[in-house]
XYZ file of N, CA and C in Angstrom:
708
model
N -7.760 11.569 -15.291
C -7.193 10.223 -15.293
C -7.775 9.450 -14.129
N -8.273 8.270 -14.369
C -8.892 7.494 -13.298
C -8.239 6.145 -13.233
N -8.424 5.478 -12.072
C -7.943 4.116 -11.935
C -8.900 3.226 -12.679
N -8.805 3.149 -13.939
C -9.726 2.360 -14.732
C -9.055 1.135 -15.279
N -9.562 0.630 -16.374
C -9.083 -0.609 -16.949
C -8.051 -0.299 -18.006
N -6.929 -0.973 -17.951
C -5.892 -0.761 -18.946
C -6.413 -1.185 -20.310
N -5.917 -0.563 -21.342
C -6.309 -0.700 -22.735
C -7.625 0.032 -22.952
N -8.694 -0.415 -22.238
C -9.976 0.266 -22.404
C -9.936 1.625 -21.719
N -9.420 1.697 -20.490
C -9.320 2.956 -19.762
C -8.285 2.791 -18.673
N -7.025 2.961 -19.022
C -5.902 2.594 -18.179
C -5.792 3.486 -16.948
N -5.484 2.836 -15.803
C -5.454 3.561 -14.533
C -4.347 4.588 -14.497
N -4.645 5.725 -13.891
C -3.656 6.788 -13.742
C -3.204 6.903 -12.302
N -3.207 5.799 -11.591
C -2.787 5.849 -10.201
C -1.310 6.227 -10.110
N -1.224 7.160 -9.466
C 0.123 7.652 -9.389
C 0.617 7.183 -8.392
N 9.877 7.692 -2.244
C 10.086 6.568 -1.606
C 11.414 6.028 -1.251
N 11.775 6.467 -0.835
C 12.988 5.772 -0.436
C 12.850 5.234 0.963
N 13.733 4.301 1.314
C 13.640 3.626 2.611
C 13.929 4.584 3.752
N 12.989 4.568 4.724
C 13.159 5.368 5.922
C 12.762 4.526 7.110
N 13.437 4.705 8.195
C 13.057 4.010 9.405
C 12.529 5.006 10.401
N 11.612 4.532 11.248
C 11.055 5.417 12.248
C 12.110 5.757 13.272
N 12.091 6.976 13.800
C 13.032 7.360 14.822
C 12.274 7.948 15.990
N 12.827 7.821 17.155
C 12.175 8.364 18.328
C 13.223 8.740 19.338
N 12.841 9.433 20.356
C 13.790 9.820 21.378
C 13.112 9.895 22.708
N 13.881 10.165 23.726
C 13.318 10.332 25.049
C 13.428 11.783 25.433
N 12.514 12.245 26.244
C 12.575 13.630 26.670
C 12.812 13.688 28.170
N 13.481 14.726 28.574
C 13.787 14.874 29.990
C 12.772 15.787 30.641
N 12.271 15.363 31.785
C 11.346 16.176 32.556
C 12.046 16.612 33.829
N 11.873 17.850 34.202
C 12.505 18.378 35.398
C 11.470 18.481 36.509
N 11.766 17.830 37.658
C 10.809 17.887 38.762
C 11.108 19.098 39.634
N 10.327 19.265 40.688
C 10.451 20.445 41.535
C 11.788 20.510 42.238
N 12.482 19.374 42.332
C 13.778 19.375 42.989
C 14.909 19.668 42.048
N 14.608 19.951 40.790
C 15.643 20.292 39.828
C 16.297 19.092 39.185
N 15.829 17.875 39.478
C 16.422 16.675 38.906
C 15.756 16.371 37.569
N 16.545 15.791 36.683
C 16.006 15.370 35.387
C 15.973 13.856 35.339
N 14.943 13.335 34.712
C 14.871 11.886 34.544
C 14.274 11.583 33.183
N 14.675 10.473 32.613
C 14.189 10.085 31.301
C 12.770 9.546 31.408
N 11.956 9.941 30.439
C 10.603 9.399 30.397
C 10.675 7.926 30.041
N 9.757 7.155 30.573
C 9.732 5.733 30.268
C 9.348 5.548 28.803
N 10.060 4.678 28.091
C 9.729 4.468 26.681
C 8.329 3.882 26.536
N 7.670 4.263 25.457
C 6.320 3.761 25.199
C 6.369 2.269 24.904
N 5.459 1.516 25.506
C 5.400 0.075 25.285
C 4.649 -0.210 23.990
N 5.241 -1.007 23.118
C 4.623 -1.358 21.848
C 4.208 -2.823 21.888
N 2.945 -3.089 21.576
C 2.426 -4.454 21.544
C 2.772 -5.071 20.193
N 3.792 -5.911 20.162
C 4.268 -6.485 18.904
C 3.420 -7.655 18.414
N 2.362 -7.986 19.156
C 1.445 -9.018 18.678
C 0.391 -8.420 17.747
N 0.437 -7.093 17.558
C -0.492 -6.375 16.699
C 0.286 -5.515 15.703
N -0.384 -5.149 14.619
C 0.205 -4.175 13.704
C 0.103 -2.815 14.382
N 1.210 -2.108 14.575
C 1.190 -0.835 15.296
C 0.231 0.190 14.697
N -0.427 0.931 15.584
C -1.293 2.053 15.195
C -2.475 1.640 14.327
N -2.909 0.384 14.486
C -4.110 -0.099 13.805
C -5.090 -0.567 14.876
N -6.292 0.021 14.888
C -7.289 -0.288 15.904
C -7.956 -1.634 15.697
N -8.802 -1.979 16.658
C -9.441 -3.298 16.656
C -10.270 -3.557 15.409
N -10.955 -2.522 14.891
C -11.847 -2.724 13.750
C -11.125 -3.327 12.557
N -9.975 -2.770 12.202
C -9.211 -3.291 11.067
C -8.301 -4.439 11.485
N -7.780 -4.383 12.703
C -6.899 -5.449 13.189
C -7.591 -6.809 13.090
N -8.875 -6.836 13.418
C -9.631 -8.096 13.389
C -9.861 -8.605 11.976
N -9.684 -7.736 10.978
C -9.883 -8.167 9.591
C -8.630 -8.791 8.978
N -7.517 -8.711 9.692
C -6.291 -9.354 9.211
C -6.417 -10.854 9.452
N -6.366 -11.674 8.410
C -6.542 -13.119 8.593
C -5.522 -13.711 9.566
N -5.962 -14.653 10.363
C -5.087 -15.264 11.367
C -3.869 -15.918 10.734
N -4.015 -16.391 9.486
C -2.903 -17.091 8.836
C -1.909 -16.145 8.164
N -2.210 -14.854 8.121
C -1.315 -13.908 7.460
C -0.007 -13.762 8.227
N 1.095 -13.847 7.482
C 2.425 -13.667 8.068
C 3.134 -12.449 7.492
N 2.503 -11.791 6.546
C 3.061 -10.573 5.942
C 1.946 -9.539 5.804
N 2.213 -8.328 6.283
C 1.252 -7.233 6.172
C 1.974 -5.999 5.640
N 1.440 -5.427 4.567
C 1.892 -4.128 4.087
C 0.940 -3.102 4.687
N 1.456 -2.244 5.557
C 0.635 -1.208 6.181
C 0.924 0.128 5.514
N -0.131 0.806 5.097
C 0.009 2.112 4.461
C -0.614 3.144 5.397
N 0.230 3.984 5.987
C -0.203 4.994 6.942
C -0.302 6.341 6.227
N -1.518 6.724 5.845
C -1.711 8.019 5.215
C -1.595 9.132 6.238
N -1.018 10.255 5.829
C -0.806 11.358 6.762
C -2.123 11.959 7.245
N -3.116 12.062 6.375
C -4.387 12.671 6.762
C -5.480 12.290 5.798
N -6.730 12.514 6.206
C -7.874 12.118 5.392
C -7.828 12.737 4.003
N -7.357 13.976 3.910
C -7.330 14.682 2.631
C -5.911 14.884 2.108
N -4.989 14.050 2.571
C -3.564 14.190 2.254
C -3.118 13.049 1.348
N -2.178 13.339 0.450
C -1.689 12.333 -0.496
C -0.385 11.664 -0.060
N 0.222 12.121 1.030
C 1.487 11.548 1.487
C 1.246 10.359 2.407
N 2.087 9.336 2.278
C 1.914 8.134 3.078
C 3.261 7.495 3.409
N 3.246 6.664 4.419
C 4.396 5.827 4.757
C 3.973 4.377 4.571
N 4.778 3.620 3.848
C 4.489 2.218 3.551
C 5.445 1.347 4.356
N 4.892 0.432 5.143
C 5.711 -0.410 6.018
C 5.377 -1.884 5.777
N 6.411 -2.701 5.622
C 6.219 -4.144 5.536
C 6.492 -4.758 6.899
N 5.493 -5.477 7.425
C 5.637 -6.206 8.678
C 5.646 -7.704 8.385
N 6.515 -8.419 9.067
C 6.616 -9.868 8.916
C 6.415 -10.515 10.273
N 5.576 -11.525 10.317
C 5.266 -12.179 11.594
C 6.233 -13.320 11.859
N 6.814 -13.310 13.044
C 7.724 -14.366 13.489
C 7.187 -14.879 14.814
N 6.710 -16.107 14.805
C 6.060 -16.619 15.998
C 4.751 -15.878 16.199
N 4.626 -15.181 17.317
C 3.402 -14.428 17.597
C 3.610 -12.921 17.501
N 4.788 -12.499 17.054
C 5.081 -11.067 17.011
C 5.362 -10.583 15.591
N 5.080 -9.296 15.388
C 5.295 -8.657 14.093
C 6.582 -7.844 14.115
N 7.418 -8.043 13.113
C 8.669 -7.292 12.985
C 8.545 -6.310 11.825
N 9.012 -5.077 12.039
C 9.031 -4.093 10.963
C 10.213 -4.401 10.060
N 9.926 -4.849 8.838
C 10.964 -5.323 7.932
C 11.555 -4.203 7.083
N 10.716 -3.407 6.446
C 11.158 -2.302 5.595
C 10.148 -1.159 5.657
N 10.609 0.046 5.406
C 9.755 1.230 5.387
C 10.114 2.102 4.191
N 9.077 2.631 3.535
C 9.279 3.530 2.396
C 8.324 4.714 2.497
N 8.721 5.827 1.919
C 7.798 6.927 1.721
C 7.044 6.695 0.425
N 5.790 7.098 0.396
C 4.987 6.884 -0.796
C 3.825 7.843 -0.878
N 2.872 7.518 -1.742
C 1.701 8.367 -1.951
C 0.443 7.518 -2.089
N -0.677 8.157 -1.836
C -1.988 7.540 -2.035
C -2.812 8.484 -2.907
N -4.105 8.302 -2.930
C -4.963 9.136 -3.765
C -4.739 10.625 -3.530
N -4.722 11.403 -4.604
C -4.372 12.824 -4.492
C -5.352 13.612 -3.628
N -6.577 13.100 -3.439
C -7.536 13.758 -2.550
C -7.632 13.076 -1.190
N -6.793 12.055 -0.965
C -6.763 11.425 0.343
C -7.406 10.043 0.387
N -8.264 9.831 1.396
C -8.801 8.499 1.708
C -10.317 8.530 1.844
N -10.943 7.355 1.687
C -12.381 7.246 1.858
C -12.743 5.828 2.294
N -13.831 5.724 3.059
C -14.366 4.400 3.429
C -15.449 3.970 2.445
N -15.724 4.802 1.439
C -16.738 4.483 0.433
C -16.231 4.937 -0.931
N -15.224 4.233 -1.426
C -14.588 4.621 -2.679
C -15.557 4.523 -3.851
N -15.507 5.550 -4.706
C -16.308 5.586 -5.923
C -15.394 5.877 -7.103
N -15.745 5.363 -8.259
C -14.964 5.583 -9.470
C -14.698 7.069 -9.682
N -13.424 7.432 -9.810
C -13.056 8.798 -10.140
C -12.997 9.761 -8.973
N -13.157 9.282 -7.723
C -13.142 10.239 -6.605
C -11.729 10.639 -6.176
N -10.731 9.981 -6.741
C -9.327 10.299 -6.468
C -8.950 10.147 -4.996
N -9.656 9.233 -4.323
C -9.345 8.870 -2.942
C -9.087 7.373 -2.873
N -8.132 6.980 -2.059
C -7.815 5.566 -1.890
C -8.785 4.936 -0.896
N -9.182 3.689 -1.124
C -10.111 3.029 -0.208
C -9.424 2.593 1.081
N -10.083 2.858 2.209
C -9.595 2.404 3.512
C -10.007 0.956 3.709
N -9.102 0.127 4.239
C -9.502 -1.240 4.535
C -8.358 -2.219 4.572
N -8.735 -3.486 4.692
C -7.795 -4.609 4.659
C -8.111 -5.424 3.414
N -7.105 -5.618 2.569
C -7.313 -6.310 1.300
C -6.200 -7.327 1.083
N -6.540 -8.446 0.470
C -5.523 -9.441 0.147
C -4.677 -8.975 -1.038
N -3.506 -9.587 -1.176
C -2.592 -9.334 -2.287
C -2.291 -10.683 -2.935
N -2.616 -10.823 -4.222
C -2.505 -12.149 -4.842
C -1.868 -12.159 -6.225
N -1.845 -11.019 -6.926
C -1.421 -11.017 -8.321
C -0.572 -9.796 -8.642
N 0.327 -9.952 -9.611
C 1.244 -8.872 -9.972
C 1.461 -8.861 -11.478
N 2.150 -7.809 -11.923
C 2.454 -7.699 -13.347
C 3.160 -6.386 -13.626
N 3.235 -6.044 -14.914
C 3.864 -4.791 -15.272
C 4.452 -4.800 -16.664
N 4.987 -3.653 -17.041
C 5.642 -3.515 -18.338
C 6.951 -4.287 -18.354
N 7.683 -4.225 -17.246
C 9.003 -4.864 -17.179
C 8.896 -6.357 -16.898
N 9.973 -7.063 -17.199
C 10.025 -8.503 -16.961
C 9.929 -8.805 -15.470
N 9.447 -9.979 -15.159
C 9.316 -10.441 -13.785
C 10.658 -10.336 -13.063
N 10.737 -9.576 -11.968
C 12.000 -9.413 -11.254
C 12.285 -10.535 -10.256
N 11.441 -11.563 -10.276
C 11.588 -12.657 -9.311
C 10.429 -12.706 -8.331
N 9.247 -12.303 -8.808
C 8.064 -12.255 -7.954
C 7.617 -13.653 -7.551
N 7.091 -13.736 -6.330
C 6.495 -14.986 -5.862
C 5.025 -15.067 -6.257
N 4.397 -13.921 -6.527
C 3.036 -13.897 -7.047
C 3.043 -14.322 -8.519
N 1.910 -14.803 -9.031
C 1.784 -14.926 -10.484
C 2.018 -13.549 -11.100
N 2.845 -13.482 -12.146
C 3.267 -12.201 -12.702
C 2.917 -12.148 -14.187
N 2.178 -11.114 -14.582
C 1.780 -10.926 -15.975
C 2.562 -9.769 -16.580
N 3.511 -10.084 -17.467
C 4.236 -9.022 -18.163
C 3.512 -8.698 -19.456
N 3.252 -7.416 -19.695
C 2.543 -7.036 -20.908
C 2.763 -5.559 -21.204
N 2.896 -5.241 -22.499
C 2.996 -3.843 -22.917
C 1.683 -3.114 -22.670
N 0.593 -3.869 -22.427
C -0.705 -3.259 -22.166
C -0.703 -2.447 -20.871
N 0.285 -2.683 -19.996
C 0.385 -1.905 -18.769
C 0.970 -0.510 -19.014
N 1.572 -0.304 -20.165
C 2.270 0.956 -20.424
C 1.354 2.166 -20.280
N 1.768 3.127 -19.468
C 1.015 4.367 -19.339
C 1.076 5.125 -20.663
N -0.026 5.711 -21.111
C -0.020 6.436 -22.387
C 0.904 7.647 -22.344
N 1.570 7.900 -23.434
C 2.565 8.970 -23.459
C 1.972 10.363 -23.625
N 0.630 10.458 -23.647
C 0.046 11.795 -23.567
C -0.069 12.224 -22.100
N 0.187 11.287 -21.149
C 0.289 11.663 -19.747
C 1.608 12.404 -19.533
N 1.723 13.082 -18.421
C 2.979 13.739 -18.067
C 4.103 12.707 -18.044
N 5.262 13.109 -18.502
C 6.389 12.184 -18.607
C 6.723 11.531 -17.272
N 6.478 12.235 -16.176
C 6.773 11.694 -14.852
C 5.941 10.450 -14.536
N 4.836 10.239 -15.299
C 3.951 9.100 -15.052
C 4.241 7.901 -15.962
N 5.141 8.049 -16.904
C 5.312 7.019 -17.917
C 5.734 5.660 -17.360
N 6.405 5.669 -16.220
C 6.893 4.398 -15.672
C 6.090 3.927 -14.466
N 4.933 4.528 -14.226
C 4.118 4.158 -13.065
C 3.855 2.656 -12.991
N 3.600 2.048 -14.139
C 3.145 0.663 -14.156
C 4.208 -0.312 -14.656
N 5.474 0.096 -14.526
C 6.551 -0.846 -14.842
C 6.442 -2.087 -13.952
N 6.070 -1.870 -12.685
C 5.758 -2.968 -11.760
C 4.467 -2.624 -11.039
N 3.556 -3.574 -10.917
C 2.334 -3.354 -10.144
C 2.002 -4.613 -9.348
N 1.376 -4.401 -8.206
C 0.789 -5.482 -7.413
C -0.672 -5.115 -7.221
N -1.569 -5.982 -7.643
C -2.994 -5.696 -7.530
C -3.434 -5.758 -6.068
N -4.164 -4.745 -5.637
C -4.823 -4.755 -4.332
C -6.215 -5.314 -4.576
N -6.582 -6.346 -3.842
C -7.831 -7.061 -4.149
C -9.070 -6.310 -3.667
N -9.247 -5.126 -4.263
C -10.448 -4.318 -4.075
C -11.262 -4.397 -5.357
N -12.488 -4.898 -5.280
C -13.409 -4.960 -6.420
C -12.753 -5.568 -7.657
N -12.114 -6.712 -7.465
C -11.493 -7.422 -8.582
C -11.597 -8.918 -8.347
N -11.264 -9.687 -9.367
C -11.270 -11.146 -9.259
C -9.858 -11.624 -8.984
N -9.664 -12.298 -7.861
C -8.344 -12.823 -7.519
C -7.930 -13.888 -8.531
N -6.617 -14.010 -8.719
C -6.117 -15.032 -9.622
C -6.120 -14.625 -11.073
N -6.331 -13.341 -11.339
C -6.300 -12.830 -12.707
C -5.235 -11.741 -12.804
N -4.884 -11.359 -14.020
C -3.931 -10.278 -14.216
C -4.460 -8.999 -13.571
N -3.582 -8.144 -13.048
C -4.046 -6.881 -12.460
C -4.899 -6.028 -13.397
N -4.717 -6.179 -14.709
C -5.503 -5.363 -15.629
C -6.782 -6.048 -16.121
N -7.189 -7.123 -15.444
C -8.484 -7.741 -15.738
C -9.580 -6.715 -15.442
N -10.496 -6.449 -16.392
C -11.492 -5.390 -16.205
C -12.688 -5.758 -15.340
N -12.789 -7.003 -14.894
C -13.967 -7.436 -14.139
C -14.102 -6.677 -12.822
N -15.296 -6.169 -12.551
C -15.598 -5.440 -11.319
C -16.791 -6.104 -10.632
N -16.554 -7.058 -9.718
C -17.654 -7.807 -9.098
C -18.696 -6.932 -8.411
N -18.293 -5.777 -7.856
C -19.227 -4.894 -7.149
C -19.770 -3.787 -8.051
N -19.458 -3.859 -9.336
C -19.950 -2.846 -10.263
C -18.912 -1.780 -10.567
N -19.033 -1.181 -11.743
C -18.068 -0.190 -12.205
C -18.054 1.057 -11.324
N -19.178 1.408 -10.738
C -19.254 2.641 -9.943
C -18.384 2.589 -8.691
N -18.037 1.381 -8.238
C -17.195 1.228 -7.050
C -15.714 1.314 -7.369
N -15.382 1.570 -8.629
C -13.983 1.724 -9.014
C -13.258 0.389 -9.070
N -11.981 0.472 -9.342
C -11.174 -0.738 -9.463
C -9.784 -0.406 -9.939
N -9.012 -1.435 -10.271
C -7.610 -1.263 -10.653
C -6.866 -0.446 -9.604
N -7.069 -0.810 -8.352
C -6.342 -0.199 -7.247
C -5.083 -1.025 -7.038
N -3.943 -0.412 -7.227
C -2.680 -1.141 -7.237
C -1.641 -0.517 -6.311
N -0.661 -1.317 -5.958
C 0.647 -0.813 -5.536
C 1.447 -0.649 -6.814
N 2.058 0.504 -7.009
C 2.861 0.692 -8.213
C 3.952 1.717 -7.972
N 4.723 2.008 -8.988
C 5.879 2.881 -8.841
C 5.466 4.341 -8.696
N 6.227 5.043 -7.875
C 5.904 6.416 -7.492
C 6.355 7.422 -8.549
N 5.547 8.478 -8.734
C 5.939 9.570 -9.633
C 6.103 10.883 -8.879
N 6.116 10.810 -7.552
C 6.424 11.987 -6.751
C 5.245 12.777 -6.235
N 4.023 12.313 -6.515
C 2.839 13.022 -6.031
C 1.678 12.042 -5.920
N 0.493 12.563 -5.546
C -0.669 11.714 -5.332
C -1.122 10.969 -6.580
N -1.886 9.916 -6.348
C -2.380 9.040 -7.409
C -3.875 9.264 -7.608
N -4.474 8.454 -8.467
C -5.921 8.529 -8.644
C -6.668 7.689 -7.611
N -5.990 6.739 -6.989
C -6.570 5.943 -5.889
C -5.599 4.871 -5.418
N -4.532 4.647 -6.171
C -3.563 3.610 -5.855
C -2.603 4.043 -4.750
N -1.688 3.148 -4.407
C -0.595 3.438 -3.470
C 0.708 3.280 -4.237
N 1.592 4.262 -4.123
C 2.839 4.220 -4.884
C 4.047 4.292 -3.964
N 5.133 3.684 -4.404
C 6.410 3.739 -3.702
C 7.531 3.573 -4.710
N 8.764 3.641 -4.247
C 9.918 3.636 -5.134
C 10.040 2.337 -5.931
N 10.801 2.410 -7.024
C 11.057 1.217 -7.832
C 11.745 0.147 -7.006
N 12.731 0.538 -6.206
C 13.430 -0.448 -5.377
C 12.480 -1.062 -4.356
N 11.548 -0.257 -3.848
C 10.550 -0.781 -2.918
C 9.634 -1.784 -3.587
N 9.195 -1.484 -4.804
C 8.341 -2.421 -5.541
C 9.080 -3.722 -5.835
N 10.337 -3.613 -6.236
C 11.118 -4.820 -6.500
C 11.250 -5.665 -5.229
N 11.477 -4.989 -4.109
C 11.608 -5.725 -2.842
C 10.298 -6.437 -2.493
N 9.184 -5.735 -2.609
C 7.899 -6.359 -2.291
C 7.604 -7.537 -3.220
N 7.871 -7.356 -4.508
C 7.608 -8.434 -5.463
C 8.421 -9.682 -5.141
N 9.653 -9.485 -4.714
C 10.513 -10.627 -4.419
C 10.262 -11.222 -3.037
N 9.564 -10.467 -2.179
C 9.416 -10.876 -0.785
C 8.025 -11.371 -0.438
N 6.994 -10.702 -0.936
C 5.632 -11.118 -0.615
C 5.373 -12.509 -1.186
N 4.880 -13.380 -0.323
C 4.783 -14.807 -0.645
C 3.350 -15.290 -0.445
N 2.695 -15.789 -1.501
C 1.321 -16.290 -1.343
C 1.179 -17.302 -0.210
N 2.235 -18.065 0.061
C 2.174 -19.058 1.129
C 2.045 -18.415 2.512
N 2.381 -17.103 2.588
C 2.294 -16.377 3.864
C 1.049 -15.483 3.928
N 0.166 -15.640 2.955
C -1.131 -14.954 2.932
C -1.000 -13.440 3.170
N -0.246 -12.743 2.330
C -0.041 -11.301 2.546
C -1.306 -10.481 2.344
N -1.437 -9.443 3.149
C -2.540 -8.496 3.003
C -1.991 -7.086 3.107
N -2.800 -6.133 2.695
C -2.459 -4.716 2.856
C -3.506 -4.087 3.764
N -3.047 -3.317 4.728
C -3.911 -2.547 5.621
C -3.641 -1.083 5.297
N -4.638 -0.342 4.851
C -4.369 0.985 4.316
C -5.432 1.999 4.730
N -4.977 3.220 4.968
C -5.894 4.288 5.324
C -5.142 5.456 5.940
N -5.854 6.540 6.199
C -5.223 7.639 6.922
C -5.046 7.221 8.382
N -4.095 7.854 9.056
C -3.725 7.431 10.408
C -4.904 7.408 11.363
N -5.781 8.421 11.290
C -6.921 8.473 12.198
C -7.895 7.317 11.941
N -8.142 7.030 10.662
C -9.064 5.961 10.327
C -8.482 4.595 10.679
N -7.175 4.434 10.514
C -6.541 3.174 10.869
C -6.680 2.883 12.361
N -6.593 3.913 13.177
C -6.663 3.725 14.625
C -8.092 3.542 15.142
N -9.071 3.905 14.323
C -10.473 3.903 14.784
C -10.919 2.493 15.194
């Protein structure tokens, strides 16, 4: 199953809310006294744990960023975080557990490699099998999004809601538009979609409630983008 074109070759890209937690540790000095370690300073003018290379690719006008932190280069587990910019600082709005490509991540995605592409991509279009839940993006409802029932039953609802990630696609079209500006070999139909509990063919997945929240919250007027990759690559 590949992230291909629906109808002709429908993508097989395969969460609940969690917040980050942290604590302080006590260090004992030679005099037997304990003191709390100073909390780590977080620069809220940047997306956390994203290095300069990708940070600079986030458009200055963007006020919403979906950050996908993959656990490892060859790992399918990820954490999806929505950041919203208020003034000059970024606030962590929501967090979900999710999945990425079943073989992990790549900086040179190819059709069928089962790895999600690392990078910064705009988000402009949405759709799915189900009716529009109140999306701010243009939303294309169509039975053509339906996953084929010869797939495992756990995948049947993957595309009930999708948000197109603008990798090798034409903005302003339905997510299942087959056009591949960089050629078919570079893959396509990379989406945010509903989770089936394991890795995808190249997409990013999260819970149904998470997808509904993103659809109702991401606003074209705020120029939303997605920053995605394994943790090491994101920090590079």
